[in-house]
Amino acid sequence: MSDASIVPLEAKSPYELRVHLGDAVPEQSVREALANGDMGFLHSYTTGSTVDGPGVRVVAWTTGCMWRCQYCHNPDTWTLSNGMPVSVAKAAEELRKYRHGLKVMSGGFTLSGGEPLMQHRFAAKLLAAAKTMGIHTTIETNGFYGDRLSDAELDTIDLVMLGIKTWDPARHLALTGKEVGPTREFARRLAARRRPMWIRFVLVPGLTDDLADLAKMAEFVAGLGNVERVEVLPFHQMGRYKWERLGLDYTLKDVEPPTAEAAERACEVFRKAGLEAS
Ligand code: SF4
C-alpha cells in the first residue's frame, strides 16, 4: 500500500454520506490489509462523543458490514471501499493526541461501524494500540464474527457493546439477512470470560417491539451475568436519505419513531429481568 493512496484523517459525522473513498486502493492491497490489519477503512471518526460508551470518547466508524438491517441508518458503511484507507500506525498516532484528555473525561476509544469485525485484524491491532496507550477501549459490534478474535485479543477490549437486533430467529433473519446464533454465541463467550458488556437494542415500531420477544431476549441477557446496562435506542429516520441516494429499497419510510411511552415499556421489560436499562 503506497502512502499516496492513504487519505489524510479528518473528523466527519457518521451521518454524512461517504462513498468511494477507498476505490483507488488496488484489490491486492485490500486483500493484504484484511489479512494483516496494517491498514483499515474508516467511514469517519469523531471526537467528543458522549453516546458511544462511558465518558467522552473518540469514535472511529469502519466500513464493511455483512448484515443488511432494514433500519440501518448508515448503509454507506456496508461497502468496504466506501471508507477512507488509513494505516493502523496513523490511526494510533491520531489517537495518541487525545489520550490525556480522554482519561480526564473518564472516556476512551470506541471502534464502531459498519461492522468493525469485518476488518478484524485492523480492529484487533488498533484496539491493542489504544490499550497500550492506557486508553479505555470499546468495540460496538453485532458479534457475528466474534469468533475471529482470540481470547487474548478480547482481553484488550475493556467493554463490548453488543447489538442484539431481535430475538426470534426467523424475525432476525428477515430483519438483518443473517442468523442470530453467532451473536448469542459471542455473548455467551464474553460472559464465560467475564468481559464487561452493554447491550444495544434498536426499538422499531412494528418490527422489533414485540414484548414477548423482548422478554425472551431480556431473560437471556440477564442470565449472562456480565451485562452492565441495556441501551434501548429509538428508531429514527436520519439515515433515510442515504438509502434514497444510494438507490436502495428502504422499506421503513413510513415508520414513525417509537413514542417515549413505547421506549419506556421496552426498558421496563429489561428492568423486570433485573437489568439496568435506559
Ligand atoms: S449491523 Fe449495523 S451497520 Fe450492519 S446493517 Fe445492521 S445496523 Fe447497519
PDB file of N, CA, C and O in Angstrom, residues 157-224:
ATOM      1  N   ILE A 157      -9.981  -5.504  25.101  1.00  0.00           N
ATOM      2  CA  ILE A 157     -11.188  -4.688  24.921  1.00  0.00           C
ATOM      3  C   ILE A 157     -11.882  -4.552  26.277  1.00  0.00           C
ATOM      4  O   ILE A 157     -12.319  -5.536  26.873  1.00  0.00           O
ATOM      5  N   ASP A 158     -11.938  -3.325  26.763  1.00  0.00           N
ATOM      6  CA  ASP A 158     -12.484  -3.105  28.113  1.00  0.00           C
ATOM      7  C   ASP A 158     -13.996  -3.257  28.155  1.00  0.00           C
ATOM      8  O   ASP A 158     -14.551  -3.580  29.200  1.00  0.00           O
ATOM      9  N   LEU A 159     -14.654  -2.957  27.029  1.00  0.00           N
ATOM     10  CA  LEU A 159     -16.121  -3.037  27.012  1.00  0.00           C
ATOM     11  C   LEU A 159     -16.586  -3.433  25.617  1.00  0.00           C
ATOM     12  O   LEU A 159     -16.155  -2.845  24.627  1.00  0.00           O
ATOM     13  N   VAL A 160     -17.469  -4.426  25.558  1.00  0.00           N
ATOM     14  CA  VAL A 160     -18.099  -4.776  24.281  1.00  0.00           C
ATOM     15  C   VAL A 160     -19.537  -4.264  24.316  1.00  0.00           C
ATOM     16  O   VAL A 160     -20.296  -4.574  25.238  1.00  0.00           O
ATOM     17  N   MET A 161     -19.878  -3.452  23.329  1.00  0.00           N
ATOM     18  CA  MET A 161     -21.275  -3.022  23.172  1.00  0.00           C
ATOM     19  C   MET A 161     -21.858  -3.902  22.077  1.00  0.00           C
ATOM     20  O   MET A 161     -21.537  -3.731  20.890  1.00  0.00           O
ATOM     21  N   LEU A 162     -22.656  -4.865  22.501  1.00  0.00           N
ATOM     22  CA  LEU A 162     -23.172  -5.858  21.559  1.00  0.00           C
ATOM     23  C   LEU A 162     -24.576  -5.487  21.110  1.00  0.00           C
ATOM     24  O   LEU A 162     -25.474  -5.308  21.934  1.00  0.00           O
ATOM     25  N   GLY A 163     -24.739  -5.378  19.804  1.00  0.00           N
ATOM     26  CA  GLY A 163     -26.063  -5.075  19.260  1.00  0.00           C
ATOM     27  C   GLY A 163     -26.851  -6.373  19.081  1.00  0.00           C
ATOM     28  O   GLY A 163     -26.419  -7.266  18.364  1.00  0.00           O
ATOM     29  N   ILE A 164     -27.966  -6.485  19.783  1.00  0.00           N
ATOM     30  CA  ILE A 164     -28.882  -7.606  19.524  1.00  0.00           C
ATOM     31  C   ILE A 164     -30.110  -6.984  18.872  1.00  0.00           C
ATOM     32  O   ILE A 164     -30.761  -6.113  19.455  1.00  0.00           O
ATOM     33  N   LYS A 165     -30.400  -7.410  17.670  1.00  0.00           N
ATOM     34  CA  LYS A 165     -31.414  -6.721  16.858  1.00  0.00           C
ATOM     35  C   LYS A 165     -32.828  -7.159  17.195  1.00  0.00           C
ATOM     36  O   LYS A 165     -33.748  -6.361  17.208  1.00  0.00           O
ATOM     37  N   THR A 166     -32.980  -8.463  17.389  1.00  0.00           N
ATOM     38  CA  THR A 166     -34.267  -9.026  17.794  1.00  0.00           C
ATOM     39  C   THR A 166     -33.976 -10.445  18.231  1.00  0.00           C
ATOM     40  O   THR A 166     -32.873 -10.960  18.015  1.00  0.00           O
ATOM     41  N   TRP A 167     -34.931 -11.112  18.851  1.00  0.00           N
ATOM     42  CA  TRP A 167     -34.630 -12.408  19.455  1.00  0.00           C
ATOM     43  C   TRP A 167     -35.075 -13.583  18.595  1.00  0.00           C
ATOM     44  O   TRP A 167     -34.329 -14.530  18.383  1.00  0.00           O
ATOM     45  N   ASP A 168     -36.286 -13.523  18.078  1.00  0.00           N
ATOM     46  CA  ASP A 168     -36.835 -14.631  17.291  1.00  0.00           C
ATOM     47  C   ASP A 168     -35.963 -14.888  16.045  1.00  0.00           C
ATOM     48  O   ASP A 168     -35.697 -13.962  15.270  1.00  0.00           O
ATOM     49  N   PRO A 169     -35.488 -16.141  15.858  1.00  0.00           N
ATOM     50  CA  PRO A 169     -34.561 -16.417  14.750  1.00  0.00           C
ATOM     51  C   PRO A 169     -35.110 -16.038  13.370  1.00  0.00           C
ATOM     52  O   PRO A 169     -34.378 -15.477  12.548  1.00  0.00           O
ATOM     53  N   ALA A 170     -36.382 -16.345  13.118  1.00  0.00           N
ATOM     54  CA  ALA A 170     -36.934 -16.050  11.785  1.00  0.00           C
ATOM     55  C   ALA A 170     -37.032 -14.534  11.584  1.00  0.00           C
ATOM     56  O   ALA A 170     -36.716 -14.007  10.508  1.00  0.00           O
ATOM     57  N   ARG A 171     -37.438 -13.844  12.629  1.00  0.00           N
ATOM     58  CA  ARG A 171     -37.542 -12.377  12.527  1.00  0.00           C
ATOM     59  C   ARG A 171     -36.149 -11.755  12.343  1.00  0.00           C
ATOM     60  O   ARG A 171     -35.967 -10.796  11.598  1.00  0.00           O
ATOM     61  N   HIS A 172     -35.177 -12.344  13.041  1.00  0.00           N
ATOM     62  CA  HIS A 172     -33.804 -11.833  12.922  1.00  0.00           C
ATOM     63  C   HIS A 172     -33.294 -11.974  11.492  1.00  0.00           C
ATOM     64  O   HIS A 172     -32.689 -11.056  10.936  1.00  0.00           O
ATOM     65  N   LEU A 173     -33.566 -13.135  10.902  1.00  0.00           N
ATOM     66  CA  LEU A 173     -33.122 -13.390   9.529  1.00  0.00           C
ATOM     67  C   LEU A 173     -33.771 -12.395   8.569  1.00  0.00           C
ATOM     68  O   LEU A 173     -33.120 -11.834   7.681  1.00  0.00           O
ATOM     69  N   ALA A 174     -35.065 -12.150   8.773  1.00  0.00           N
ATOM     70  CA  ALA A 174     -35.774 -11.222   7.888  1.00  0.00           C
ATOM     71  C   ALA A 174     -35.279  -9.787   8.090  1.00  0.00           C
ATOM     72  O   ALA A 174     -35.149  -9.023   7.139  1.00  0.00           O
ATOM     73  N   LEU A 175     -34.961  -9.448   9.323  1.00  0.00           N
ATOM     74  CA  LEU A 175     -34.551  -8.076   9.642  1.00  0.00           C
ATOM     75  C   LEU A 175     -33.127  -7.755   9.203  1.00  0.00           C
ATOM     76  O   LEU A 175     -32.847  -6.660   8.711  1.00  0.00           O
ATOM     77  N   THR A 176     -32.216  -8.742   9.353  1.00  0.00           N
ATOM     78  CA  THR A 176     -30.787  -8.465   9.126  1.00  0.00           C
ATOM     79  C   THR A 176     -30.202  -9.201   7.933  1.00  0.00           C
ATOM     80  O   THR A 176     -29.125  -8.843   7.466  1.00  0.00           O
ATOM     81  N   GLY A 177     -30.882 -10.277   7.507  1.00  0.00           N
ATOM     82  CA  GLY A 177     -30.333 -11.105   6.437  1.00  0.00           C
ATOM     83  C   GLY A 177     -29.416 -12.200   6.956  1.00  0.00           C
ATOM     84  O   GLY A 177     -28.889 -12.993   6.176  1.00  0.00           O
ATOM     85  N   LYS A 178     -29.191 -12.252   8.276  1.00  0.00           N
ATOM     86  CA  LYS A 178     -28.301 -13.281   8.852  1.00  0.00           C
ATOM     87  C   LYS A 178     -28.923 -13.892  10.116  1.00  0.00           C
ATOM     88  O   LYS A 178     -29.824 -13.307  10.725  1.00  0.00           O
ATOM     89  N   GLU A 179     -28.357 -15.019  10.534  1.00  0.00           N
ATOM     90  CA  GLU A 179     -28.873 -15.730  11.701  1.00  0.00           C
ATOM     91  C   GLU A 179     -28.439 -15.050  13.001  1.00  0.00           C
ATOM     92  O   GLU A 179     -27.391 -14.420  13.053  1.00  0.00           O
ATOM     93  N   VAL A 180     -29.241 -15.266  14.049  1.00  0.00           N
ATOM     94  CA  VAL A 180     -28.941 -14.663  15.342  1.00  0.00           C
ATOM     95  C   VAL A 180     -27.944 -15.512  16.154  1.00  0.00           C
ATOM     96  O   VAL A 180     -27.306 -15.020  17.093  1.00  0.00           O
ATOM     97  N   GLY A 181     -27.777 -16.787  15.760  1.00  0.00           N
ATOM     98  CA  GLY A 181     -26.972 -17.724  16.551  1.00  0.00           C
ATOM     99  C   GLY A 181     -25.569 -17.234  16.901  1.00  0.00           C
ATOM    100  O   GLY A 181     -25.175 -17.264  18.080  1.00  0.00           O
ATOM    101  N   PRO A 182     -24.760 -16.775  15.927  1.00  0.00           N
ATOM    102  CA  PRO A 182     -23.394 -16.355  16.250  1.00  0.00           C
ATOM    103  C   PRO A 182     -23.342 -15.191  17.254  1.00  0.00           C
ATOM    104  O   PRO A 182     -22.420 -15.118  18.074  1.00  0.00           O
ATOM    105  N   THR A 183     -24.334 -14.301  17.211  1.00  0.00           N
ATOM    106  CA  THR A 183     -24.364 -13.183  18.164  1.00  0.00           C
ATOM    107  C   THR A 183     -24.595 -13.727  19.578  1.00  0.00           C
ATOM    108  O   THR A 183     -23.923 -13.330  20.534  1.00  0.00           O
ATOM    109  N   ARG A 184     -25.535 -14.663  19.692  1.00  0.00           N
ATOM    110  CA  ARG A 184     -25.787 -15.274  21.007  1.00  0.00           C
ATOM    111  C   ARG A 184     -24.534 -15.998  21.503  1.00  0.00           C
ATOM    112  O   ARG A 184     -24.181 -15.926  22.679  1.00  0.00           O
ATOM    113  N   GLU A 185     -23.881 -16.706  20.592  1.00  0.00           N
ATOM    114  CA  GLU A 185     -22.682 -17.468  20.958  1.00  0.00           C
ATOM    115  C   GLU A 185     -21.573 -16.532  21.466  1.00  0.00           C
ATOM    116  O   GLU A 185     -20.891 -16.824  22.458  1.00  0.00           O
ATOM    117  N   PHE A 186     -21.425 -15.409  20.792  1.00  0.00           N
ATOM    118  CA  PHE A 186     -20.400 -14.439  21.211  1.00  0.00           C
ATOM    119  C   PHE A 186     -20.738 -13.879  22.594  1.00  0.00           C
ATOM    120  O   PHE A 186     -19.866 -13.715  23.448  1.00  0.00           O
ATOM    121  N   ALA A 187     -22.022 -13.622  22.820  1.00  0.00           N
ATOM    122  CA  ALA A 187     -22.451 -13.119  24.135  1.00  0.00           C
ATOM    123  C   ALA A 187     -22.104 -14.137  25.223  1.00  0.00           C
ATOM    124  O   ALA A 187     -21.585 -13.777  26.293  1.00  0.00           O
ATOM    125  N   ARG A 188     -22.355 -15.401  24.940  1.00  0.00           N
ATOM    126  CA  ARG A 188     -22.055 -16.461  25.929  1.00  0.00           C
ATOM    127  C   ARG A 188     -20.551 -16.532  26.190  1.00  0.00           C
ATOM    128  O   ARG A 188     -20.110 -16.715  27.320  1.00  0.00           O
ATOM    129  N   ARG A 189     -19.770 -16.381  25.134  1.00  0.00           N
ATOM    130  CA  ARG A 189     -18.303 -16.452  25.301  1.00  0.00           C
ATOM    131  C   ARG A 189     -17.804 -15.298  26.157  1.00  0.00           C
ATOM    132  O   ARG A 189     -16.969 -15.469  27.045  1.00  0.00           O
ATOM    133  N   LEU A 190     -18.327 -14.105  25.894  1.00  0.00           N
ATOM    134  CA  LEU A 190     -17.928 -12.937  26.690  1.00  0.00           C
ATOM    135  C   LEU A 190     -18.338 -13.123  28.148  1.00  0.00           C
ATOM    136  O   LEU A 190     -17.602 -12.749  29.068  1.00  0.00           O
ATOM    137  N   ALA A 191     -19.508 -13.716  28.344  1.00  0.00           N
ATOM    138  CA  ALA A 191     -19.982 -13.953  29.708  1.00  0.00           C
ATOM    139  C   ALA A 191     -19.056 -14.942  30.418  1.00  0.00           C
ATOM    140  O   ALA A 191     -18.672 -14.736  31.581  1.00  0.00           O
ATOM    141  N   ALA A 192     -18.675 -16.002  29.705  1.00  0.00           N
ATOM    142  CA  ALA A 192     -17.798 -17.010  30.315  1.00  0.00           C
ATOM    143  C   ALA A 192     -16.457 -16.405  30.701  1.00  0.00           C
ATOM    144  O   ALA A 192     -15.839 -16.810  31.683  1.00  0.00           O
ATOM    145  N   ARG A 193     -16.009 -15.405  29.928  1.00  0.00           N
ATOM    146  CA  ARG A 193     -14.719 -14.755  30.224  1.00  0.00           C
ATOM    147  C   ARG A 193     -14.889 -13.541  31.141  1.00  0.00           C
ATOM    148  O   ARG A 193     -13.940 -12.821  31.400  1.00  0.00           O
ATOM    149  N   ARG A 194     -16.136 -13.301  31.561  1.00  0.00           N
ATOM    150  CA  ARG A 194     -16.440 -12.192  32.475  1.00  0.00           C
ATOM    151  C   ARG A 194     -16.019 -10.843  31.892  1.00  0.00           C
ATOM    152  O   ARG A 194     -15.539  -9.960  32.620  1.00  0.00           O
ATOM    153  N   ARG A 195     -16.176 -10.680  30.598  1.00  0.00           N
ATOM    154  CA  ARG A 195     -15.833  -9.400  29.970  1.00  0.00           C
ATOM    155  C   ARG A 195     -17.021  -8.446  30.087  1.00  0.00           C
ATOM    156  O   ARG A 195     -18.161  -8.827  29.757  1.00  0.00           O
ATOM    157  N   PRO A 196     -16.789  -7.211  30.517  1.00  0.00           N
ATOM    158  CA  PRO A 196     -17.894  -6.250  30.641  1.00  0.00           C
ATOM    159  C   PRO A 196     -18.613  -6.038  29.306  1.00  0.00           C
ATOM    160  O   PRO A 196     -17.973  -5.942  28.252  1.00  0.00           O
ATOM    161  N   MET A 197     -19.926  -5.946  29.378  1.00  0.00           N
ATOM    162  CA  MET A 197     -20.715  -5.847  28.149  1.00  0.00           C
ATOM    163  C   MET A 197     -21.919  -4.929  28.359  1.00  0.00           C
ATOM    164  O   MET A 197     -22.526  -4.924  29.430  1.00  0.00           O
ATOM    165  N   TRP A 198     -22.234  -4.160  27.351  1.00  0.00           N
ATOM    166  CA  TRP A 198     -23.500  -3.432  27.271  1.00  0.00           C
ATOM    167  C   TRP A 198     -24.254  -4.012  26.086  1.00  0.00           C
ATOM    168  O   TRP A 198     -23.642  -4.422  25.093  1.00  0.00           O
ATOM    169  N   ILE A 199     -25.560  -4.009  26.199  1.00  0.00           N
ATOM    170  CA  ILE A 199     -26.386  -4.452  25.070  1.00  0.00           C
ATOM    171  C   ILE A 199     -27.038  -3.227  24.453  1.00  0.00           C
ATOM    172  O   ILE A 199     -27.542  -2.348  25.160  1.00  0.00           O
ATOM    173  N   ARG A 200     -27.009  -3.174  23.126  1.00  0.00           N
ATOM    174  CA  ARG A 200     -27.701  -2.100  22.397  1.00  0.00           C
ATOM    175  C   ARG A 200     -28.827  -2.721  21.586  1.00  0.00           C
ATOM    176  O   ARG A 200     -28.616  -3.720  20.876  1.00  0.00           O
ATOM    177  N   PHE A 201     -29.974  -2.116  21.720  1.00  0.00           N
ATOM    178  CA  PHE A 201     -31.158  -2.666  21.048  1.00  0.00           C
ATOM    179  C   PHE A 201     -31.935  -1.509  20.420  1.00  0.00           C
ATOM    180  O   PHE A 201     -32.243  -0.519  21.092  1.00  0.00           O
ATOM    181  N   VAL A 202     -32.224  -1.612  19.137  1.00  0.00           N
ATOM    182  CA  VAL A 202     -32.961  -0.551  18.440  1.00  0.00           C
ATOM    183  C   VAL A 202     -34.451  -0.905  18.413  1.00  0.00           C
ATOM    184  O   VAL A 202     -34.839  -1.967  17.914  1.00  0.00           O
ATOM    185  N   LEU A 203     -35.241  -0.012  18.960  1.00  0.00           N
ATOM    186  CA  LEU A 203     -36.687  -0.241  19.037  1.00  0.00           C
ATOM    187  C   LEU A 203     -37.369   0.353  17.803  1.00  0.00           C
ATOM    188  O   LEU A 203     -37.355   1.575  17.595  1.00  0.00           O
ATOM    189  N   VAL A 204     -37.935  -0.538  16.982  1.00  0.00           N
ATOM    190  CA  VAL A 204     -38.612  -0.102  15.758  1.00  0.00           C
ATOM    191  C   VAL A 204     -40.079  -0.520  15.833  1.00  0.00           C
ATOM    192  O   VAL A 204     -40.369  -1.720  15.909  1.00  0.00           O
ATOM    193  N   PRO A 205     -40.986   0.443  15.827  1.00  0.00           N
ATOM    194  CA  PRO A 205     -42.411   0.091  15.895  1.00  0.00           C
ATOM    195  C   PRO A 205     -42.790  -0.886  14.782  1.00  0.00           C
ATOM    196  O   PRO A 205     -42.443  -0.686  13.614  1.00  0.00           O
ATOM    197  N   GLY A 206     -43.482  -1.965  15.180  1.00  0.00           N
ATOM    198  CA  GLY A 206     -43.962  -2.947  14.208  1.00  0.00           C
ATOM    199  C   GLY A 206     -42.905  -3.932  13.752  1.00  0.00           C
ATOM    200  O   GLY A 206     -43.206  -4.874  13.014  1.00  0.00           O
ATOM    201  N   LEU A 207     -41.671  -3.744  14.172  1.00  0.00           N
ATOM    202  CA  LEU A 207     -40.596  -4.604  13.681  1.00  0.00           C
ATOM    203  C   LEU A 207     -39.857  -5.298  14.833  1.00  0.00           C
ATOM    204  O   LEU A 207     -39.599  -6.500  14.774  1.00  0.00           O
ATOM    205  N   THR A 208     -39.514  -4.543  15.873  1.00  0.00           N
ATOM    206  CA  THR A 208     -38.748  -5.151  16.984  1.00  0.00           C
ATOM    207  C   THR A 208     -39.423  -4.896  18.329  1.00  0.00           C
ATOM    208  O   THR A 208     -38.776  -5.020  19.367  1.00  0.00           O
ATOM    209  N   ASP A 209     -40.698  -4.511  18.317  1.00  0.00           N
ATOM    210  CA  ASP A 209     -41.334  -4.099  19.579  1.00  0.00           C
ATOM    211  C   ASP A 209     -42.285  -5.146  20.161  1.00  0.00           C
ATOM    212  O   ASP A 209     -43.108  -4.815  21.012  1.00  0.00           O
ATOM    213  N   ASP A 210     -42.124  -6.389  19.724  1.00  0.00           N
ATOM    214  CA  ASP A 210     -42.951  -7.458  20.296  1.00  0.00           C
ATOM    215  C   ASP A 210     -42.477  -7.720  21.736  1.00  0.00           C
ATOM    216  O   ASP A 210     -41.338  -8.148  21.959  1.00  0.00           O
ATOM    217  N   LEU A 211     -43.333  -7.458  22.703  1.00  0.00           N
ATOM    218  CA  LEU A 211     -42.901  -7.512  24.106  1.00  0.00           C
ATOM    219  C   LEU A 211     -42.553  -8.932  24.556  1.00  0.00           C
ATOM    220  O   LEU A 211     -41.670  -9.122  25.397  1.00  0.00           O
ATOM    221  N   ALA A 212     -43.236  -9.928  23.976  1.00  0.00           N
ATOM    222  CA  ALA A 212     -42.921 -11.317  24.343  1.00  0.00           C
ATOM    223  C   ALA A 212     -41.525 -11.685  23.844  1.00  0.00           C
ATOM    224  O   ALA A 212     -40.741 -12.350  24.542  1.00  0.00           O
ATOM    225  N   ASP A 213     -41.198 -11.225  22.635  1.00  0.00           N
ATOM    226  CA  ASP A 213     -39.862 -11.456  22.067  1.00  0.00           C
ATOM    227  C   ASP A 213     -38.803 -10.753  22.931  1.00  0.00           C
ATOM    228  O   ASP A 213     -37.754 -11.315  23.245  1.00  0.00           O
ATOM    229  N   LEU A 214     -39.127  -9.525  23.314  1.00  0.00           N
ATOM    230  CA  LEU A 214     -38.201  -8.744  24.155  1.00  0.00           C
ATOM    231  C   LEU A 214     -37.963  -9.416  25.496  1.00  0.00           C
ATOM    232  O   LEU A 214     -36.845  -9.399  26.019  1.00  0.00           O
ATOM    233  N   ALA A 215     -39.024 -10.010  26.046  1.00  0.00           N
ATOM    234  CA  ALA A 215     -38.894 -10.664  27.355  1.00  0.00           C
ATOM    235  C   ALA A 215     -37.927 -11.852  27.258  1.00  0.00           C
ATOM    236  O   ALA A 215     -37.136 -12.094  28.171  1.00  0.00           O
ATOM    237  N   LYS A 216     -37.980 -12.566  26.128  1.00  0.00           N
ATOM    238  CA  LYS A 216     -37.049 -13.697  25.946  1.00  0.00           C
ATOM    239  C   LYS A 216     -35.608 -13.191  25.842  1.00  0.00           C
ATOM    240  O   LYS A 216     -34.673 -13.761  26.393  1.00  0.00           O
ATOM    241  N   MET A 217     -35.435 -12.089  25.110  1.00  0.00           N
ATOM    242  CA  MET A 217     -34.106 -11.505  24.985  1.00  0.00           C
ATOM    243  C   MET A 217     -33.605 -11.057  26.364  1.00  0.00           C
ATOM    244  O   MET A 217     -32.453 -11.303  26.750  1.00  0.00           O
ATOM    245  N   ALA A 218     -34.498 -10.427  27.117  1.00  0.00           N
ATOM    246  CA  ALA A 218     -34.122  -9.915  28.434  1.00  0.00           C
ATOM    247  C   ALA A 218     -33.708 -11.054  29.366  1.00  0.00           C
ATOM    248  O   ALA A 218     -32.735 -10.931  30.117  1.00  0.00           O
ATOM    249  N   GLU A 219     -34.434 -12.175  29.284  1.00  0.00           N
ATOM    250  CA  GLU A 219     -34.110 -13.321  30.137  1.00  0.00           C
ATOM    251  C   GLU A 219     -32.711 -13.843  29.808  1.00  0.00           C
ATOM    252  O   GLU A 219     -31.903 -14.128  30.692  1.00  0.00           O
ATOM    253  N   PHE A 220     -32.427 -13.936  28.505  1.00  0.00           N
ATOM    254  CA  PHE A 220     -31.089 -14.394  28.072  1.00  0.00           C
ATOM    255  C   PHE A 220     -30.013 -13.429  28.551  1.00  0.00           C
ATOM    256  O   PHE A 220     -29.007 -13.836  29.137  1.00  0.00           O
ATOM    257  N   VAL A 221     -30.240 -12.158  28.318  1.00  0.00           N
ATOM    258  CA  VAL A 221     -29.236 -11.137  28.652  1.00  0.00           C
ATOM    259  C   VAL A 221     -28.991 -11.106  30.164  1.00  0.00           C
ATOM    260  O   VAL A 221     -27.843 -11.050  30.622  1.00  0.00           O
ATOM    261  N   ALA A 222     -30.058 -11.184  30.940  1.00  0.00           N
ATOM    262  CA  ALA A 222     -29.904 -11.146  32.404  1.00  0.00           C
ATOM    263  C   ALA A 222     -29.143 -12.378  32.892  1.00  0.00           C
ATOM    264  O   ALA A 222     -28.355 -12.293  33.841  1.00  0.00           O
ATOM    265  N   GLY A 223     -29.358 -13.511  32.225  1.00  0.00           N
ATOM    266  CA  GLY A 223     -28.704 -14.753  32.636  1.00  0.00           C
ATOM    267  C   GLY A 223     -27.203 -14.760  32.369  1.00  0.00           C
ATOM    268  O   GLY A 223     -26.479 -15.593  32.911  1.00  0.00           O
ATOM    269  N   LEU A 224     -26.727 -13.854  31.533  1.00  0.00           N
ATOM    270  CA  LEU A 224     -25.305 -13.839  31.190  1.00  0.00           C
ATOM    271  C   LEU A 224     -24.441 -13.435  32.389  1.00  0.00           C
ATOM    272  O   LEU A 224     -23.350 -13.943  32.588  1.00  0.00           O
TER     273      LEU A 224
END
